[in-house]
PDB file of C-alpha atoms in Angstrom:
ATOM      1  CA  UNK C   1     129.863  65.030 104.353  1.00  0.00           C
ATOM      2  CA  UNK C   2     126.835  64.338 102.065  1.00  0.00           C
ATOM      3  CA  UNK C   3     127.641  62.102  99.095  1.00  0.00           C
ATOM      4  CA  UNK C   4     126.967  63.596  95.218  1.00  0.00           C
ATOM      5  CA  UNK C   5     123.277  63.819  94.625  1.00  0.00           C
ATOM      6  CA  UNK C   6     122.213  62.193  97.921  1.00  0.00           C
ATOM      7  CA  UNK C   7     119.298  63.822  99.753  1.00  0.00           C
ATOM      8  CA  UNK C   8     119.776  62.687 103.523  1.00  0.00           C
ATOM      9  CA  UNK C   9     119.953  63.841 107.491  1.00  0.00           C
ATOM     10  CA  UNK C  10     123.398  62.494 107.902  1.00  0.00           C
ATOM     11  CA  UNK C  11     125.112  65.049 108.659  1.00  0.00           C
ATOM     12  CA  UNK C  12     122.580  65.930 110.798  1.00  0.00           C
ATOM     13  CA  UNK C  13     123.535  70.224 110.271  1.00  0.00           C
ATOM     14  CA  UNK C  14     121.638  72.869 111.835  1.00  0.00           C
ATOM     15  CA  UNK C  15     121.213  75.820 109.803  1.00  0.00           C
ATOM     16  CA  UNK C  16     119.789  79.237 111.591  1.00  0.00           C
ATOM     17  CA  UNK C  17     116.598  80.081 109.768  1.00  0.00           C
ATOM     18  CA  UNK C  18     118.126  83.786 108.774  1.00  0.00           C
ATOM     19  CA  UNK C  19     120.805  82.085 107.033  1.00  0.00           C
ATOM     20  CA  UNK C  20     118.268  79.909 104.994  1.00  0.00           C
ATOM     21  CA  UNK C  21     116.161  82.885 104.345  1.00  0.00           C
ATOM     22  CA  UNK C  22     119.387  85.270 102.602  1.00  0.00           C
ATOM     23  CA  UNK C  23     119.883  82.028 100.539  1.00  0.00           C
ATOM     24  CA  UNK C  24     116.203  81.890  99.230  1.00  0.00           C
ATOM     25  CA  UNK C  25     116.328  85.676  99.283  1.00  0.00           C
ATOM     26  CA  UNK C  26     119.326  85.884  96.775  1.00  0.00           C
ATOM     27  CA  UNK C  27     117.825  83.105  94.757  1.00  0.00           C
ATOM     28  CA  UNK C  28     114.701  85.213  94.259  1.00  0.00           C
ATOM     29  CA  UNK C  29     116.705  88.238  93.585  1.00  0.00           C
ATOM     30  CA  UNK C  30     119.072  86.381  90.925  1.00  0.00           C
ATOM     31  CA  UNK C  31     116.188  85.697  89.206  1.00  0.00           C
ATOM     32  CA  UNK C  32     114.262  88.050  89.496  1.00  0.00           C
ATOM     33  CA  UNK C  33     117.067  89.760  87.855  1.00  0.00           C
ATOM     34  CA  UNK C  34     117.999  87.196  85.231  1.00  0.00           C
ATOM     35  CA  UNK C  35     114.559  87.239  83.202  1.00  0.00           C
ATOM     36  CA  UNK C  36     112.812  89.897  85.012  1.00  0.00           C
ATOM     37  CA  UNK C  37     109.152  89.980  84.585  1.00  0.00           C
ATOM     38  CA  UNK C  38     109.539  86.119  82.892  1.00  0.00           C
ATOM     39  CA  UNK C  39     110.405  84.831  86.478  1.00  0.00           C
ATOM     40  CA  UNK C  40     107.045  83.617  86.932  1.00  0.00           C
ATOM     41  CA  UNK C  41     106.933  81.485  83.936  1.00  0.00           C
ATOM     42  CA  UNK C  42     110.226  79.662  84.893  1.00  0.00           C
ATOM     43  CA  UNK C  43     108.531  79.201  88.248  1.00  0.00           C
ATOM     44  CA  UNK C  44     106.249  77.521  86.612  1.00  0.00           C
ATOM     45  CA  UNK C  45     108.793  75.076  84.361  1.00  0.00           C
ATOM     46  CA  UNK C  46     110.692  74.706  87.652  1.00  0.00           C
ATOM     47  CA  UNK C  47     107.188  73.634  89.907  1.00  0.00           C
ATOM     48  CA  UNK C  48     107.008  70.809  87.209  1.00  0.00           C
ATOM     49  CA  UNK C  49     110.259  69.453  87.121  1.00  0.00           C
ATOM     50  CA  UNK C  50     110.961  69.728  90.885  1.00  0.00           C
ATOM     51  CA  UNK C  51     107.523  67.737  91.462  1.00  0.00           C
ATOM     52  CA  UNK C  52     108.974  64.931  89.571  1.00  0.00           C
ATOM     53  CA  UNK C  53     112.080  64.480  91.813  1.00  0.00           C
ATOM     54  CA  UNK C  54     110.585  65.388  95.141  1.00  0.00           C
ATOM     55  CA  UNK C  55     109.496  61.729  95.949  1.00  0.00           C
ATOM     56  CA  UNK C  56     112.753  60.863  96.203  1.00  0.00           C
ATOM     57  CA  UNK C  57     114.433  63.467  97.612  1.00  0.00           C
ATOM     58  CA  UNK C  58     111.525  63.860 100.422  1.00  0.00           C
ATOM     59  CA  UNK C  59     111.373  59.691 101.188  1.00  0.00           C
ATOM     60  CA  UNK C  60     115.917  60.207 101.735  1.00  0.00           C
ATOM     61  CA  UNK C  61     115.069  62.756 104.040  1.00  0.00           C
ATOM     62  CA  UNK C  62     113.000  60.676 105.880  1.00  0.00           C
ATOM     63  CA  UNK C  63     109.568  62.489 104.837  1.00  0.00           C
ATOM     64  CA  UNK C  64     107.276  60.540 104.211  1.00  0.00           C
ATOM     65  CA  UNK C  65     104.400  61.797 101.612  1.00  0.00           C
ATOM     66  CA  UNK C  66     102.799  58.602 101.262  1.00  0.00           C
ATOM     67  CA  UNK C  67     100.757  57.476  97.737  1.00  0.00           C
ATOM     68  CA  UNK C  68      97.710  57.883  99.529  1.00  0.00           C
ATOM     69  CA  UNK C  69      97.535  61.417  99.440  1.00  0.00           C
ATOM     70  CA  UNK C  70      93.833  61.403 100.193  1.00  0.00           C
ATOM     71  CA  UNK C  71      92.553  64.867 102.204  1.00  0.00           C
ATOM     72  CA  UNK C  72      94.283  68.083 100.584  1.00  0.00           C
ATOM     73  CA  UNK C  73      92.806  70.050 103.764  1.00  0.00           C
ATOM     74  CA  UNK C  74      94.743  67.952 106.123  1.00  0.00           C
ATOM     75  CA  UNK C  75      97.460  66.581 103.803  1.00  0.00           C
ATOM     76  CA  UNK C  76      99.320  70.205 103.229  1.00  0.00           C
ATOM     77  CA  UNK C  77      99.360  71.290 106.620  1.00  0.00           C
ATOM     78  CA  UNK C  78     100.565  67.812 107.733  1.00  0.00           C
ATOM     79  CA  UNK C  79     104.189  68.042 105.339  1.00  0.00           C
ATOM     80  CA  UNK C  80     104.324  71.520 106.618  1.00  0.00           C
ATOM     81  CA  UNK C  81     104.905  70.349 110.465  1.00  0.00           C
ATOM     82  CA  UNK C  82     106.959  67.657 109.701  1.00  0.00           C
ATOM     83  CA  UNK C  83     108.986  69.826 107.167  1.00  0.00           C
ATOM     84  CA  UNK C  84     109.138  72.196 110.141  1.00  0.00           C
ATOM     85  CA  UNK C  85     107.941  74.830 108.284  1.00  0.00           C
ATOM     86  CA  UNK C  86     105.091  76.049 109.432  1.00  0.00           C
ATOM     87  CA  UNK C  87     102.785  75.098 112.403  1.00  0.00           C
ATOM     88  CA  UNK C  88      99.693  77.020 111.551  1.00  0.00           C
ATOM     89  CA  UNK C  89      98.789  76.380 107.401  1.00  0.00           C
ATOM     90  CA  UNK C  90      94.954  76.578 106.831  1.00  0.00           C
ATOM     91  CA  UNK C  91      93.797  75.321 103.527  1.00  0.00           C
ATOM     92  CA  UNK C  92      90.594  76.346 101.450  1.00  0.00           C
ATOM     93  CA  UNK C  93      89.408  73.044  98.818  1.00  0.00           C
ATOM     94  CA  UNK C  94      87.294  74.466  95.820  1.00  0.00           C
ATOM     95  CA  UNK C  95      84.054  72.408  95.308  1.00  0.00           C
ATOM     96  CA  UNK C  96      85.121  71.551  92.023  1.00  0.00           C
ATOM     97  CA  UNK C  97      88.299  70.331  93.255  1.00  0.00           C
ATOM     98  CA  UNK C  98      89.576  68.736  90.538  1.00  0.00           C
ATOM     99  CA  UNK C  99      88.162  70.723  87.760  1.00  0.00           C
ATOM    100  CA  UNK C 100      90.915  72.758  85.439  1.00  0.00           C
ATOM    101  CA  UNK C 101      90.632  76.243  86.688  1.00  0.00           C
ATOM    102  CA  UNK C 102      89.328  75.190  90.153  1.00  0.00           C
ATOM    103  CA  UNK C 103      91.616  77.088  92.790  1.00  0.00           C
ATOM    104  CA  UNK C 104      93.275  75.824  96.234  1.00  0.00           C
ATOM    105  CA  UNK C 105      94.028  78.718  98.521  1.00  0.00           C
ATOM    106  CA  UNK C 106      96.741  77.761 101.377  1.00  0.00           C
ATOM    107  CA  UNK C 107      97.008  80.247 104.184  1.00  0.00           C
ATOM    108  CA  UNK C 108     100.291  79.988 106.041  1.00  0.00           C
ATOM    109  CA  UNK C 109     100.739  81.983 109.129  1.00  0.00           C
ATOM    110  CA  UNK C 110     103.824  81.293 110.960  1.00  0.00           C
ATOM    111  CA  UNK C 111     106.401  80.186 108.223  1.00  0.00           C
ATOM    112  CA  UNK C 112     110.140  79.986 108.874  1.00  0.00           C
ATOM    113  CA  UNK C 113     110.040  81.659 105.404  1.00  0.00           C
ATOM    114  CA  UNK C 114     108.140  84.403 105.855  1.00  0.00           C
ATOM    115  CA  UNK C 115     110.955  87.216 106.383  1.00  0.00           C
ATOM    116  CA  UNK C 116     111.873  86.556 103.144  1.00  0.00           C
ATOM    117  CA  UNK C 117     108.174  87.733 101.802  1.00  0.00           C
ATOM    118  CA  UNK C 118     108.385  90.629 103.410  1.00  0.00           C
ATOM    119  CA  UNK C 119     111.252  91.860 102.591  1.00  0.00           C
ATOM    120  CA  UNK C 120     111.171  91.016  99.071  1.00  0.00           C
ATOM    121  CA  UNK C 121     107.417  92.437  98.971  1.00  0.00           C
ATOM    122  CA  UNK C 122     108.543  95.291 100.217  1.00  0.00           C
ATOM    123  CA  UNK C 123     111.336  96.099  97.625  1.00  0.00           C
ATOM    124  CA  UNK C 124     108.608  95.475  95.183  1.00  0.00           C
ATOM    125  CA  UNK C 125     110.105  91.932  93.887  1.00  0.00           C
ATOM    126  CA  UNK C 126     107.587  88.883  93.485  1.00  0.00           C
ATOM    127  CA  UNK C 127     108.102  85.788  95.982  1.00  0.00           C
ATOM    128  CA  UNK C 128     108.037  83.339  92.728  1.00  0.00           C
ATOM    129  CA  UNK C 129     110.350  81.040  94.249  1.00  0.00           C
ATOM    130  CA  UNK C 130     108.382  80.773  97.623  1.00  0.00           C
ATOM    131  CA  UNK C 131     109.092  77.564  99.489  1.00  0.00           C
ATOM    132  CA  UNK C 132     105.967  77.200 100.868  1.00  0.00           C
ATOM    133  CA  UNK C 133     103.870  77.303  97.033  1.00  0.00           C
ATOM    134  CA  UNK C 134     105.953  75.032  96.115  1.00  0.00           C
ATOM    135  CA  UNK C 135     105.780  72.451  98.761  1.00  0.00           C
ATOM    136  CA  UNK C 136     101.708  73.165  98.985  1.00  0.00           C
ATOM    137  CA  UNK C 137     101.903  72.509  95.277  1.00  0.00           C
ATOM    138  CA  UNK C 138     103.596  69.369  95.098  1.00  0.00           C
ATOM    139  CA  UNK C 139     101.259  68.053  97.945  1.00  0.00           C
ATOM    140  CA  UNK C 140      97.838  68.851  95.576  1.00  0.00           C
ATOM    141  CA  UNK C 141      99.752  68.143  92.301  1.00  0.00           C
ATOM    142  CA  UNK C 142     100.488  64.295  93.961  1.00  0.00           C
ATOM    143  CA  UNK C 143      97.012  63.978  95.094  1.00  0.00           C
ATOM    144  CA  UNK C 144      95.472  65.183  91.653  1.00  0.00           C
ATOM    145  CA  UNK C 145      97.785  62.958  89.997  1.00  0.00           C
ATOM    146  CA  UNK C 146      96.281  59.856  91.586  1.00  0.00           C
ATOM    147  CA  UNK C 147      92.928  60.465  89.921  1.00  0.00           C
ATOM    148  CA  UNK C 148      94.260  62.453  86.353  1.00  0.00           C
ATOM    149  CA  UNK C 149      97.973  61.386  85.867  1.00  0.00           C
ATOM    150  CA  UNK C 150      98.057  64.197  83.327  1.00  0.00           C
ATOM    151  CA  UNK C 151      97.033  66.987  85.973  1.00  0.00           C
ATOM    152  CA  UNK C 152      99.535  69.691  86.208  1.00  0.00           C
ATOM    153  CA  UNK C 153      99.039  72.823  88.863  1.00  0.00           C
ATOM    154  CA  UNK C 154     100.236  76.956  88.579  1.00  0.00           C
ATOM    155  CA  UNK C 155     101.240  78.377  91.850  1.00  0.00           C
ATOM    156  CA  UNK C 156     100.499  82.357  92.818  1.00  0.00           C
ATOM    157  CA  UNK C 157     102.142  83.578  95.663  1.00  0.00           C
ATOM    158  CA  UNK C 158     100.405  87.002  96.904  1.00  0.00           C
ATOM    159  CA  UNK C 159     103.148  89.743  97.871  1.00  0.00           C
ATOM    160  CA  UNK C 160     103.059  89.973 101.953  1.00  0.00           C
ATOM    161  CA  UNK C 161     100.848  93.317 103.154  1.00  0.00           C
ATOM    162  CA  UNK C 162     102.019  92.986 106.978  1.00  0.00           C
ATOM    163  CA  UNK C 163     103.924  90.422 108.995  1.00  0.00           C
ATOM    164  CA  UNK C 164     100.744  90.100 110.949  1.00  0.00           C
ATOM    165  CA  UNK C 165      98.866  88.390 107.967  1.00  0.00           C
ATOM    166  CA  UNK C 166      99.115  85.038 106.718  1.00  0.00           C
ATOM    167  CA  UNK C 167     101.213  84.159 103.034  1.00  0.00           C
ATOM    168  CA  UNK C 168      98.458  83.469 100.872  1.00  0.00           C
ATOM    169  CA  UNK C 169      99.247  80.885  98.326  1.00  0.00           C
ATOM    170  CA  UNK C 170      96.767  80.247  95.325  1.00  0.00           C
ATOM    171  CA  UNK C 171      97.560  76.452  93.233  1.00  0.00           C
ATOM    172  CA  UNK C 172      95.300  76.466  90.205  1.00  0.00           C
ATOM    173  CA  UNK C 173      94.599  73.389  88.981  1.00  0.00           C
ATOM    174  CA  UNK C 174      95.371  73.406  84.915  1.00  0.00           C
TER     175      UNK C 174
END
């Protein structure tokens, strides 16, 4: 059994990806429920603290982000394979990269998570709590962050149209 507040692959368990996706499901649903159409703006507040205890939590799990997060483009997808989460991200760099405002749009295509998009897309509830934005956020937030320690990012997760498109994913940098 895991110890209290340890972050590891000790036990080594193998959860099915359905099971994963209810959990994140009823998350989404809670609070979606909780604070209605506020659920964004604690997705926000939640992005920023999360970011701050990732390092850790990623470098127990033996995921290893690096300081030197140097290529956005290449970085994202990267944590997304070795996450095994998705094997197919495609990521769009503004020219202004690091300019407040300037946007990074993340295409992923074959996510574990993306049941859980569609479903909740189509019962009309927004995907604020979407693994992927958050992960693709913490990636460009860590890179900014080495140039501007200040810079901060807003996720937007787009509802899902069809399982045959990709889950768009817009970080603005702030």
């Amino acid at each position: 059994m895991a110890k209290e507040g340890v972050f590891d692959l000790a036990d080594k368990a193998s959860i099915p990806t359905g099971t994963i996706n209810a959990i994140v499901a009823m998350y989404q649903l809670a609070l979606s429920k909780a604070l209605g159409t506020g659920s964004a703006a604690m997705t926000q507040l939640i992005l920023r603290d999360a970011t701050e205890i990732a390092d850790e939590m990623f470098k127990n799990l033996g995921v290893e982000i690096g300081e030197d997060v140097s290529d956005i483009a290449q970085d994202v997808p990267k944590v997304f394979k070795i996450m095994g989460i998705s094997e197919k991200v495609e990521v769009e760099v503004p020219k202004e990269a690091e300019s407040k405002g300037a946007v990074y749009t993340i295409k992923v295509y074959d996510s574990i998570f993306k049941p859980v998009a569609i479903l909740l897309g189509k019962r009309g509830i927004k995907f604020t709590l979407s693994p992927e934005a958050f992960i693709a956020a913490y990636v460009i937030r860590k890179a900014l962050r080495q140039k501007n320690e200040k810079a901060n990012v807003r996720i937007q997760v787009e509802p899902m149209k069809s399982p045959d498109e990709p889950l768009i994913i817009k970080v603005i940098v702030r």
